[in-house]
CSV table of C-alpha atoms in Angstrom, one decimal:
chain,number,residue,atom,x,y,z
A,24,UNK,CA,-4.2,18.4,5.5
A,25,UNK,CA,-3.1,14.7,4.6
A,26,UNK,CA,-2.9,12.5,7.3
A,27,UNK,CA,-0.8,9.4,8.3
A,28,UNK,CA,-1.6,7.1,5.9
A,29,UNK,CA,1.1,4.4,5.4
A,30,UNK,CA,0.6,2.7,9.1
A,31,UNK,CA,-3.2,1.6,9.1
A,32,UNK,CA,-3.0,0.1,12.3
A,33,UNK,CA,-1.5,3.4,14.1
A,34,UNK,CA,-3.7,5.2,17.0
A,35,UNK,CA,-6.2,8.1,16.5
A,36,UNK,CA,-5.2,11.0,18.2
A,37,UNK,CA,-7.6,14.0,19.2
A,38,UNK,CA,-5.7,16.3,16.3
A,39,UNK,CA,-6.8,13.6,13.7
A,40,UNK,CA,-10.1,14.8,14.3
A,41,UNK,CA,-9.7,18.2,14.5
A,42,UNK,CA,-7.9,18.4,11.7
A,43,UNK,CA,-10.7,16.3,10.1
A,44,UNK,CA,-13.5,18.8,11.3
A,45,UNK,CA,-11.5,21.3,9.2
A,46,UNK,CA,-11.3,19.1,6.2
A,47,UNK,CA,-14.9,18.3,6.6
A,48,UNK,CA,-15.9,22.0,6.5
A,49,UNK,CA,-18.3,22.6,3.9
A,50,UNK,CA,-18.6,18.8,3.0
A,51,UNK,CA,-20.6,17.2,5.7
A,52,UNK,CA,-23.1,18.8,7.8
A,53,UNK,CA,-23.2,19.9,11.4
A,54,UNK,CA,-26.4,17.7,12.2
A,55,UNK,CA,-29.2,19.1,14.1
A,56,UNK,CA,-29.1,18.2,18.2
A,57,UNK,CA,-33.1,17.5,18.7
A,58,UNK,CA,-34.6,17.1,22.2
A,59,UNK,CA,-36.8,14.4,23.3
A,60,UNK,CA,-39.9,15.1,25.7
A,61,UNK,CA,-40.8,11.4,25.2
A,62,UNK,CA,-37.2,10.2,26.7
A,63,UNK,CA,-36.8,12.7,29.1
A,64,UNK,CA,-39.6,11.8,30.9
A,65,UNK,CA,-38.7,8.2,31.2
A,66,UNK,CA,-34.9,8.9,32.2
A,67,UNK,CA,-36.0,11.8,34.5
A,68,UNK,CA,-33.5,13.9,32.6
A,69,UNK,CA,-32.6,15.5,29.7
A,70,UNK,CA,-32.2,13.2,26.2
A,71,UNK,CA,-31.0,14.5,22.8
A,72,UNK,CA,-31.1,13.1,19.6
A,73,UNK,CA,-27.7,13.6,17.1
A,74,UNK,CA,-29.3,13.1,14.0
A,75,UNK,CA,-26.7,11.9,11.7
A,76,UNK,CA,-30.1,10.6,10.1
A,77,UNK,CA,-30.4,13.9,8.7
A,78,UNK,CA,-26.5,13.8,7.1
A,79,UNK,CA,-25.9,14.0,3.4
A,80,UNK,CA,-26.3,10.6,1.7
A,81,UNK,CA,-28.5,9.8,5.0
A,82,UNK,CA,-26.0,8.8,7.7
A,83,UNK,CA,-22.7,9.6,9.2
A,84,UNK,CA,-20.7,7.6,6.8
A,85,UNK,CA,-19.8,10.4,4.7
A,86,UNK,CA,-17.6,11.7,7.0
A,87,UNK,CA,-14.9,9.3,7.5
A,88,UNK,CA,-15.0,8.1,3.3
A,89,UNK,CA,-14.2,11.7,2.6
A,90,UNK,CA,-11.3,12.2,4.8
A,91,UNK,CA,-10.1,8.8,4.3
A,92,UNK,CA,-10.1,9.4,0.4
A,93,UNK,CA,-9.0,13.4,0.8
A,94,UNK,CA,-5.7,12.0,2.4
A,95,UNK,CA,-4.8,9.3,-0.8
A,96,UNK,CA,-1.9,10.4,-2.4
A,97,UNK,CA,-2.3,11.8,-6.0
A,98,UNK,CA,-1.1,8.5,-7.2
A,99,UNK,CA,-3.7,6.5,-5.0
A,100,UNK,CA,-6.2,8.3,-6.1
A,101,UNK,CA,-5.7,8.0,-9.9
A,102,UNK,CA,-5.8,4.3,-9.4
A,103,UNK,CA,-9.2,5.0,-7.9
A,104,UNK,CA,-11.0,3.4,-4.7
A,105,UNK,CA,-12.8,0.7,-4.3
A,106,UNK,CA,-15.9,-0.4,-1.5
A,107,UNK,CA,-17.6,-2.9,-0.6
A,108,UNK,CA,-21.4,-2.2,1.6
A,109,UNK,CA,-24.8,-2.7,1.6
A,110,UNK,CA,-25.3,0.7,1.8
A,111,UNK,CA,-24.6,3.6,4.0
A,112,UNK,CA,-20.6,3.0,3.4
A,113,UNK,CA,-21.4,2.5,-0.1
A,114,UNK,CA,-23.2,6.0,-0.3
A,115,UNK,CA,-20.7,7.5,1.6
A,116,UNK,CA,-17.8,6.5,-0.4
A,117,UNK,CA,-19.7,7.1,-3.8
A,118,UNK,CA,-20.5,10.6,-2.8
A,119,UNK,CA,-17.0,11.7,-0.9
A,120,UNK,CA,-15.0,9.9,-4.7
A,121,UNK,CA,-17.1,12.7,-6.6
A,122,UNK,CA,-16.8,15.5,-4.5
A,123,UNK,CA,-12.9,14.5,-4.6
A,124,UNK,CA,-12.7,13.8,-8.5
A,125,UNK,CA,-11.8,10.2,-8.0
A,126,UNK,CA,-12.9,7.1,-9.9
A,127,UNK,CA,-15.2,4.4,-7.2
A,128,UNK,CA,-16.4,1.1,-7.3
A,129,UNK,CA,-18.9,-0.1,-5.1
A,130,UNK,CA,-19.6,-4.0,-4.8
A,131,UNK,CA,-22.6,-4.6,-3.1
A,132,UNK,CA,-24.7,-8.0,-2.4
A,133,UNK,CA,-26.8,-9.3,-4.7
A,134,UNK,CA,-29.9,-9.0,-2.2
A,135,UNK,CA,-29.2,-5.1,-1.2
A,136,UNK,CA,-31.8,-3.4,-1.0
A,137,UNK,CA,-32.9,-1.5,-4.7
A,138,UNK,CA,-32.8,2.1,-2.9
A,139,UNK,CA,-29.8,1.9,-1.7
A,140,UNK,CA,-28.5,0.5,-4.9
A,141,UNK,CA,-30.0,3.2,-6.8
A,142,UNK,CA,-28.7,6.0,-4.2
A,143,UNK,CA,-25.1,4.5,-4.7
A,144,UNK,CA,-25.2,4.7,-8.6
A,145,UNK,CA,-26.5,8.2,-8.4
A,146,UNK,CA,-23.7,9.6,-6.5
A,147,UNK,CA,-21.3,8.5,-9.1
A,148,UNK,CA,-20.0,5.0,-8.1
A,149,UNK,CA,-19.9,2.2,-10.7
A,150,UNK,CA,-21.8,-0.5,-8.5
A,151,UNK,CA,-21.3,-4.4,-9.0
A,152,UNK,CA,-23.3,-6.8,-7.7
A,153,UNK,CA,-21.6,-10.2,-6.2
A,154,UNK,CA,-22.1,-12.5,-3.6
A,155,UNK,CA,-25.1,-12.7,-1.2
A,156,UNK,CA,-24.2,-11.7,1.8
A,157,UNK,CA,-21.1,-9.1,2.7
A,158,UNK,CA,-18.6,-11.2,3.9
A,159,UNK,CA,-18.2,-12.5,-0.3
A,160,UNK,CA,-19.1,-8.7,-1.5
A,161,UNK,CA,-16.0,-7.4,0.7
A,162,UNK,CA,-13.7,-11.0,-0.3
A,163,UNK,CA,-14.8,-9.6,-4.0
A,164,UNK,CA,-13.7,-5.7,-3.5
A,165,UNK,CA,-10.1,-7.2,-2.1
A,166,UNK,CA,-9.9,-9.1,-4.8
A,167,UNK,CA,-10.6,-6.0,-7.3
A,168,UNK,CA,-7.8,-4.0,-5.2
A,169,UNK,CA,-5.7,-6.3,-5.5
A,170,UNK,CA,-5.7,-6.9,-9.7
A,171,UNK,CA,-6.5,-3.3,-10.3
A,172,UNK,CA,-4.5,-1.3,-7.9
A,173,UNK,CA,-7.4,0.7,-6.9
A,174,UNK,CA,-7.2,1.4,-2.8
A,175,UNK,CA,-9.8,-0.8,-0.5
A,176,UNK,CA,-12.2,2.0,1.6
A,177,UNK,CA,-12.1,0.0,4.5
A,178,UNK,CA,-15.8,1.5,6.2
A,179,UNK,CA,-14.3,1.1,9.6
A,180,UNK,CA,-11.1,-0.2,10.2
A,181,UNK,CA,-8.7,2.5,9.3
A,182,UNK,CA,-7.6,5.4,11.1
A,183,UNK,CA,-8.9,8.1,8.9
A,184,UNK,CA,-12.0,6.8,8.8
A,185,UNK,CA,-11.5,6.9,12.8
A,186,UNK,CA,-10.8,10.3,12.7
A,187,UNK,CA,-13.4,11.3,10.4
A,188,UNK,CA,-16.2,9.9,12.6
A,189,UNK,CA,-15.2,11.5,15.5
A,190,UNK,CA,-16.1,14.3,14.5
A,191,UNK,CA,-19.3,13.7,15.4
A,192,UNK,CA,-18.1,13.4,19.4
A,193,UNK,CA,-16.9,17.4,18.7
A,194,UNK,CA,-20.0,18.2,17.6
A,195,UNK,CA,-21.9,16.8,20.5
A,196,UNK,CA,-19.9,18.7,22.8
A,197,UNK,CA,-20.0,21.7,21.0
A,198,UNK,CA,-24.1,21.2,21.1
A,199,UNK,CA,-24.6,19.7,23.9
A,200,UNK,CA,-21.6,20.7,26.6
A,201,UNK,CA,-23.7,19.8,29.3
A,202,UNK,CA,-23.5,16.1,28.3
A,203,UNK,CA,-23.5,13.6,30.8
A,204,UNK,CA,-23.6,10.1,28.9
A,205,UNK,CA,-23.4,9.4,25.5
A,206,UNK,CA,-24.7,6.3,23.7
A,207,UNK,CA,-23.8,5.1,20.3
A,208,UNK,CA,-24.8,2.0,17.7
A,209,UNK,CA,-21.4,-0.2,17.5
A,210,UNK,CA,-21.1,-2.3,14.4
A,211,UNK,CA,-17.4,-2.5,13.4
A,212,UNK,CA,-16.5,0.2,16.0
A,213,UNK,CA,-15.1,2.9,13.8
A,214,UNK,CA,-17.9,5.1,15.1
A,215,UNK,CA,-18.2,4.3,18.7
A,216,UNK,CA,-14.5,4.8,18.6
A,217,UNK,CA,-14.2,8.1,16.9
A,218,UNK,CA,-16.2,9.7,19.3
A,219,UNK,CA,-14.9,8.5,22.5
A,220,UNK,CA,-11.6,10.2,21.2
A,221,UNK,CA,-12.6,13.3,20.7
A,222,UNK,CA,-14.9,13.0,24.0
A,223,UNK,CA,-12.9,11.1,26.3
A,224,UNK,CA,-9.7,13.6,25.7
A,225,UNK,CA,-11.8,16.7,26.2
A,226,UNK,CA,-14.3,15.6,28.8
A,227,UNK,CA,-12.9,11.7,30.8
A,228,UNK,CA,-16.3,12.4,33.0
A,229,UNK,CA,-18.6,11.4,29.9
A,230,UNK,CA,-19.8,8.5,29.8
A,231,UNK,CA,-19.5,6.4,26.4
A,232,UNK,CA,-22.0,3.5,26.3
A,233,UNK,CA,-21.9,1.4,22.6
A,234,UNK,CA,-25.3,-0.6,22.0
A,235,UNK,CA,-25.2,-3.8,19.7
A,236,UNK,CA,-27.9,-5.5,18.6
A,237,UNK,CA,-28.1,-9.0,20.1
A,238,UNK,CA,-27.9,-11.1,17.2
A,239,UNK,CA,-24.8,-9.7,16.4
A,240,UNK,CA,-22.9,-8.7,18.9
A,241,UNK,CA,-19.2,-9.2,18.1
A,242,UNK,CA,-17.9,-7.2,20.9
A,243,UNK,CA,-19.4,-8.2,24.4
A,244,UNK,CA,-17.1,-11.9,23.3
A,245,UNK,CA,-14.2,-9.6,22.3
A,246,UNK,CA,-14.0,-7.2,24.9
A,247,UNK,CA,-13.7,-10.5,27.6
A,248,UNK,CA,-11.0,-12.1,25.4
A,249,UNK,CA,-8.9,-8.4,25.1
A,250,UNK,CA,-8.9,-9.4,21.4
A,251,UNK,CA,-11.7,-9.1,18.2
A,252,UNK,CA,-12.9,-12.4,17.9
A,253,UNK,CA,-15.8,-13.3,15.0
A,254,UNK,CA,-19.5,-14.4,15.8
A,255,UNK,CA,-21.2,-16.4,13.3
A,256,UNK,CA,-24.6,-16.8,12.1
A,257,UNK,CA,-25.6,-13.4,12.2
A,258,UNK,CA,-29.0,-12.1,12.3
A,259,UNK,CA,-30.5,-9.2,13.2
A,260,UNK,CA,-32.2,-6.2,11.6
A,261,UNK,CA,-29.8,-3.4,12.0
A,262,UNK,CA,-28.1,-4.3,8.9
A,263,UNK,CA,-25.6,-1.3,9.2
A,264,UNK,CA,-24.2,-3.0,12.6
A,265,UNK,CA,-24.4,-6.6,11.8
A,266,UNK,CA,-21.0,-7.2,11.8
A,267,UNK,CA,-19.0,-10.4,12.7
A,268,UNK,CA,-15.8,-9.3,14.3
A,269,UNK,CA,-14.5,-6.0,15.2
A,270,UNK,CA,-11.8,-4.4,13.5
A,271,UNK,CA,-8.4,-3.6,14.7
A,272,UNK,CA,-8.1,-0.3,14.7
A,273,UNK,CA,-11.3,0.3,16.7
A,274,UNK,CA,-11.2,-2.2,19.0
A,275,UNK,CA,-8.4,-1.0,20.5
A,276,UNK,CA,-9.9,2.1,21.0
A,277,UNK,CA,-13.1,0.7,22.6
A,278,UNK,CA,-11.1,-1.7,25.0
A,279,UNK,CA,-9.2,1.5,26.3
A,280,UNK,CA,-12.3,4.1,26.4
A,281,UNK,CA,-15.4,2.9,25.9
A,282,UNK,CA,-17.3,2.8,29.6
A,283,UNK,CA,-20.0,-0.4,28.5
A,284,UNK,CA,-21.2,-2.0,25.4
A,285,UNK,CA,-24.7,-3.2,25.7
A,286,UNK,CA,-27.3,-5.4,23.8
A,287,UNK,CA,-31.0,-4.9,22.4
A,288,UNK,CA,-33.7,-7.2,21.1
A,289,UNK,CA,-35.4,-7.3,17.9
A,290,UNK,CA,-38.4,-6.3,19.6
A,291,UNK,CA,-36.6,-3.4,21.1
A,292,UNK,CA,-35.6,-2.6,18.2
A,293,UNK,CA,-38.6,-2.4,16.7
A,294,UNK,CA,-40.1,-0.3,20.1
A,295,UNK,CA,-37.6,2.4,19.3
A,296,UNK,CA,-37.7,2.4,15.5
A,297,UNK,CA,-41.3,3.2,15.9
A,298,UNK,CA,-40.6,5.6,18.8
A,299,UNK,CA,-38.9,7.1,16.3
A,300,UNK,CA,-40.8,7.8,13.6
A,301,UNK,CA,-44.4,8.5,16.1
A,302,UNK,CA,-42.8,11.1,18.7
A,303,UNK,CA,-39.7,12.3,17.2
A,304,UNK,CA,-40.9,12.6,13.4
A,305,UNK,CA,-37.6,10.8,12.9
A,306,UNK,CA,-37.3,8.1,9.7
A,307,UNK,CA,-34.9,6.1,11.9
A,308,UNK,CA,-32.8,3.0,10.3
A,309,UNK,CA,-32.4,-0.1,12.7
A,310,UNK,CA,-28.9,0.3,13.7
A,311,UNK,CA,-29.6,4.3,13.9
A,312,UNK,CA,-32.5,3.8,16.7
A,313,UNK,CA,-30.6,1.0,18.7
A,314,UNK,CA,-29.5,3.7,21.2
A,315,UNK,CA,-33.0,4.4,21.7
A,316,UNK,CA,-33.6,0.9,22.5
A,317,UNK,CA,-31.1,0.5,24.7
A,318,UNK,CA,-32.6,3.7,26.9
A,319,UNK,CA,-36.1,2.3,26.7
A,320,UNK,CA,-34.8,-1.1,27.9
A,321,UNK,CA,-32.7,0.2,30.3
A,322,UNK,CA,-34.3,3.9,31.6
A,323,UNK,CA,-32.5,4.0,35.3
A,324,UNK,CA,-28.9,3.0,33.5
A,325,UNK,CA,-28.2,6.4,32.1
A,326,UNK,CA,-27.8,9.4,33.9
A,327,UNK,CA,-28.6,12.8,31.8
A,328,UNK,CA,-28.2,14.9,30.2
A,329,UNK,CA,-28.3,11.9,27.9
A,330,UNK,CA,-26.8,12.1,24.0
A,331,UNK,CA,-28.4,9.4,22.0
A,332,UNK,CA,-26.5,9.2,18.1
A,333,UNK,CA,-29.5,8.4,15.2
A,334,UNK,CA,-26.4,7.3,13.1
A,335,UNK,CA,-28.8,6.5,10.0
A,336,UNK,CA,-31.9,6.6,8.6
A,337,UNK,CA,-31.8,4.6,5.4
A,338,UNK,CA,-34.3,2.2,5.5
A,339,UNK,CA,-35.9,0.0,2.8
A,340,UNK,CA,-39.6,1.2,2.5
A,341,UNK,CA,-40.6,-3.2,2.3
A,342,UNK,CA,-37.9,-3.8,5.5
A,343,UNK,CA,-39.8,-0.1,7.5
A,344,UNK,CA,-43.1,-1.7,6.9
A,345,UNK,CA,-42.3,-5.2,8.5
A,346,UNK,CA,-40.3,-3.9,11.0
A,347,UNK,CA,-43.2,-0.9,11.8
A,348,UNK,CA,-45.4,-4.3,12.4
A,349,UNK,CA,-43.4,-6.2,14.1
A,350,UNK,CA,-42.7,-2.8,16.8
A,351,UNK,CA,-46.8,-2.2,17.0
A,352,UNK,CA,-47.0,-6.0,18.0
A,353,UNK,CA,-44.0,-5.5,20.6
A,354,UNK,CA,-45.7,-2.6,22.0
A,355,UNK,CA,-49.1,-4.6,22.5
A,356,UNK,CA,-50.4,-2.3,19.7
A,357,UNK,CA,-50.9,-5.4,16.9
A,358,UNK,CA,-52.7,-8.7,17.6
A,359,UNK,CA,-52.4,-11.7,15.4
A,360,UNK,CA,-55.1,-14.8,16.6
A,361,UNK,CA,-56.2,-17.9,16.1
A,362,UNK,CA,-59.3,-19.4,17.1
A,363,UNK,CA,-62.1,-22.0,16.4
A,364,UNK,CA,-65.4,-22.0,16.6
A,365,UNK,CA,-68.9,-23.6,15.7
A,366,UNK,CA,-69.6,-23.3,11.8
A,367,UNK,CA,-72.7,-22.1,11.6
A,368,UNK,CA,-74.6,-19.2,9.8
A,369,UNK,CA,-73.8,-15.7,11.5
A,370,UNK,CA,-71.5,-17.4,13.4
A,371,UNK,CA,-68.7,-14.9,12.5
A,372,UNK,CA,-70.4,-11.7,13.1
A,373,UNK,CA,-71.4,-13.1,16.4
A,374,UNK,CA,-67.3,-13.0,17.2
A,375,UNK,CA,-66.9,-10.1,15.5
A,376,UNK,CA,-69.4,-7.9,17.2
A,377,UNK,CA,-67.8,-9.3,20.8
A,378,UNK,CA,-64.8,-7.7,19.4
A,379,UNK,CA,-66.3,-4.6,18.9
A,380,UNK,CA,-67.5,-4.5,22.8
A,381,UNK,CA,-63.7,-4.3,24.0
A,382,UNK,CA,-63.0,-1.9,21.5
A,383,UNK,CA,-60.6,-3.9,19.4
A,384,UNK,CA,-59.8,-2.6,15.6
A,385,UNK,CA,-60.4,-5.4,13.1
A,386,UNK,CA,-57.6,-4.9,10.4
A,387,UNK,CA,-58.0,-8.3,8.4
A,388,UNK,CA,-59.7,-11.7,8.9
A,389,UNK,CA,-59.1,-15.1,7.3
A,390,UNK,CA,-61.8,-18.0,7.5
A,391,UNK,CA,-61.2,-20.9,7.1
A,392,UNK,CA,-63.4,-24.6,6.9
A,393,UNK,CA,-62.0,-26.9,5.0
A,394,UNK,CA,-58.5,-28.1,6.7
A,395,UNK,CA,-58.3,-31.7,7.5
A,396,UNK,CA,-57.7,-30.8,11.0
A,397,UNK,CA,-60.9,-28.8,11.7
A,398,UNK,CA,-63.7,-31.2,13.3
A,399,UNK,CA,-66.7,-31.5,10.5
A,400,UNK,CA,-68.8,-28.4,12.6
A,401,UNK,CA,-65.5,-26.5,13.4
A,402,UNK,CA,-64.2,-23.2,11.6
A,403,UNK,CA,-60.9,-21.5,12.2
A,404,UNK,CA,-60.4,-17.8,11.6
A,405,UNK,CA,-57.1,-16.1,11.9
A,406,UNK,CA,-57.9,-12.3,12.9
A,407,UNK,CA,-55.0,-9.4,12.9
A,408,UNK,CA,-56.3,-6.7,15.5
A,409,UNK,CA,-55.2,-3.2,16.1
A,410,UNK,CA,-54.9,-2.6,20.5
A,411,UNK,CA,-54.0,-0.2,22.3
A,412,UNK,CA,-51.3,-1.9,24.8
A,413,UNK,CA,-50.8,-4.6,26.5
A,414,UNK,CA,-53.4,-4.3,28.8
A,415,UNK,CA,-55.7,-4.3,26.2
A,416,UNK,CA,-54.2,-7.4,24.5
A,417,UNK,CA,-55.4,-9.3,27.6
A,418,UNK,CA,-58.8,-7.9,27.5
A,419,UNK,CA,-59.3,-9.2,24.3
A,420,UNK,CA,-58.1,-12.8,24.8
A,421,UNK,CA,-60.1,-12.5,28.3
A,422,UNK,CA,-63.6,-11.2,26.5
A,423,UNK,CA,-62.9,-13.8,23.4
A,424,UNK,CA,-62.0,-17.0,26.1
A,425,UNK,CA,-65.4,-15.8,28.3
A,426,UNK,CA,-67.4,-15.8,25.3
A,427,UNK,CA,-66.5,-19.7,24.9
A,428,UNK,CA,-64.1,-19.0,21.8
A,429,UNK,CA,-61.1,-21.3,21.8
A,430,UNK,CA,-58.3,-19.5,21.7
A,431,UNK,CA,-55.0,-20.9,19.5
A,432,UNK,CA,-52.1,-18.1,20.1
């Protein structure tokens, strides 16, 4: 099959993706569906988990790299490809140029995570490192198109890659035809907007909501203007939707079908992350668990059977351990504290064993007597706690203020 590639900016039709199921045969996995007792419970109806987490090279990239690259012409594809990612495209296109017997770059930013950098190399790409953030890696990769005649693997706006996503919406409804609502991560779009074709075409009565994380969130500003417009100072977590402006091709696409496009939090993100990973055994990447947050945020919003898409799970070990902190604390599970106190001998096992009485887990403590802004009897001691809630959080700053401990955050 070779689809229409000499009008990037044409639509996506539901035969794209079929025909792109076909292609796919064989190359990318039909990912497990995996209920969620957890979920369900909250929603007060049935919630599934597509785990694209559990997709070769570790999210659903691979699917739209491989038929975007399978429909090159021979000539195209001697010239080679060329990518520019952080890391699940990058992955994705590395894998899909081997398994097609074609020659890839990948430039990637200098501060990309070593895993990912690693994974990218191992699945055959030639990786260069330039710029430090994205927006110069992908300037970089155009550039290296454009001198070398090697074809730009755009990771979302292009209608093959479109296509190639979607095929994730078929599967859903071939797992799960009871669906009711669907809710997908929207970086670029070329996700989101895959599967609302091959839904929305088959089954208008789904509901398609997109989730973007807040400090990023390109399309809630596009969507009002009816055109992409770009955000600026990014900053969020999910890396793998931190994008600044939609593309094209996808936006279209979500403009027409898409029902809602939401937002989430860091600290919701870092709730469902750890969700996750504690009831659903699932390693879970930012962007891949933002439809979880959105349905912990937002339980009565969705009605069920709910579809949630994990559409990653490569995380940086160093980036799962901060953000695994960061989502104990948002769940009241992690206290940090600062307090003073008189400096005298057994002074601190005094405010350690009124700890112990409300049960509180002591994970590290810092003591401190010499800053200059310490009065000369005072001591401050920085504690890190492990609760159990936020109900708990409060008893301890209740117990520690009742004990006559001056309490600084």
């Amino acid at each position: 099959m070779s689809f229409r590639t000499s009008d990037p900016l044409r639509t996506v039709i539901l035969d794209d993706i079929r025909g792109a199921q076909k292609m796919l045969s064989g190359v990318a996995r039909t990912t497990a569906m995996e209920g969620s007792r957890h979920l369900s419970r909250l929603i007060g109806s049935p919630v599934h988990f597509k785990c694209e987490n559990l997709q070769r090279t570790g999210s659903f990239k691979l699917r739209g790299a491989y038929v975007r690259i399978a429909g090159l012409s021979p000539e195209e594809r001697a010239a080679g490809v060329v990518a520019a990612s952080a890391g699940n495209h990058a992955q994705g296109v590395a894998l899909a140029s081997s398994l097609l017997g074609v020659r890839s770059t990948v430039f990637m930013p200098v501060g990309a995570p070593l895993p990912k950098v690693a994974a990218t190399r191992e699945y055959g790409a030639e990786v260069r490192m330039h710029g430090q953030v994205v927006d110069e890696t992908l300037a970089a990769a155009q550039e290296y198109a454009e001198k070398t005649g090697a074809v730009f693997i755009h990771p979302f706006d292009h209608p093959d890659i479109i296509a190639g996503q979607g095929t994730v919406g078929l599967e859903i409804l071939e797992q799960c035809p009871e669906v009711r609502t669907i809710v997908v991560g929207v970086g670029g779009g070329g996700l989101a907007a895959g599967i609302a074709v091959a839904v929305k075409l088959l089954r208008p009565d789904v509901r398609i909501i997109g989730v973007q994380a807040q400090g990023a969130a390109c399309y809630p500003p596009s969507l009002a203007a009816g055109r992409p417009v770009s955000v600026d100072a990014l900053q969020t977590m999910a890396d793998g939707i931190k994008v600044g402006r939609p593309g094209d091709v996808p936006f279209a696409i979500v403009r027409e079908l898409l029902d809602d496009v939401v937002t989430v939090s860091e600290d919701e993100l870092s709730s469902a992350l750890l969700l996750c990973l504690e009831r659903a055994k699932m390693v879970v990447e930012p962007a891949g668990a933002s439809p979880v947050a959105a349905l912990l945020s937002r339980p009565e919003a969705f009605d069920g059977p709910v579809v949630a898409v994990l559409s990653g799970g490569n995380v940086d070990p160093l980036l799962m351990q901060r953000i695994l902190t960061h989502g104990m604390a948002a769940a009241g599970r992690y206290l940090s504290l600062r307090l003073r106190l008189t400096d005298r001998p057994g002074a601190l096992a005094t405010l350690l064993a009124s700890l112990s009485v409300v049960d509180a887990n002591v994970l590290d403590v810092s003591h401190v007597r010499t800053d200059p802004r310490l009065g000369l009897t005072e001591a401050e001691v920085e504690l890190h706690l492990e609760t159990k809630g936020p109900e708990h959080c409060t008893a301890v700053r209740s117990v520690l203020r009742e004990a006559g401990y001056t309490v600084m955050s």
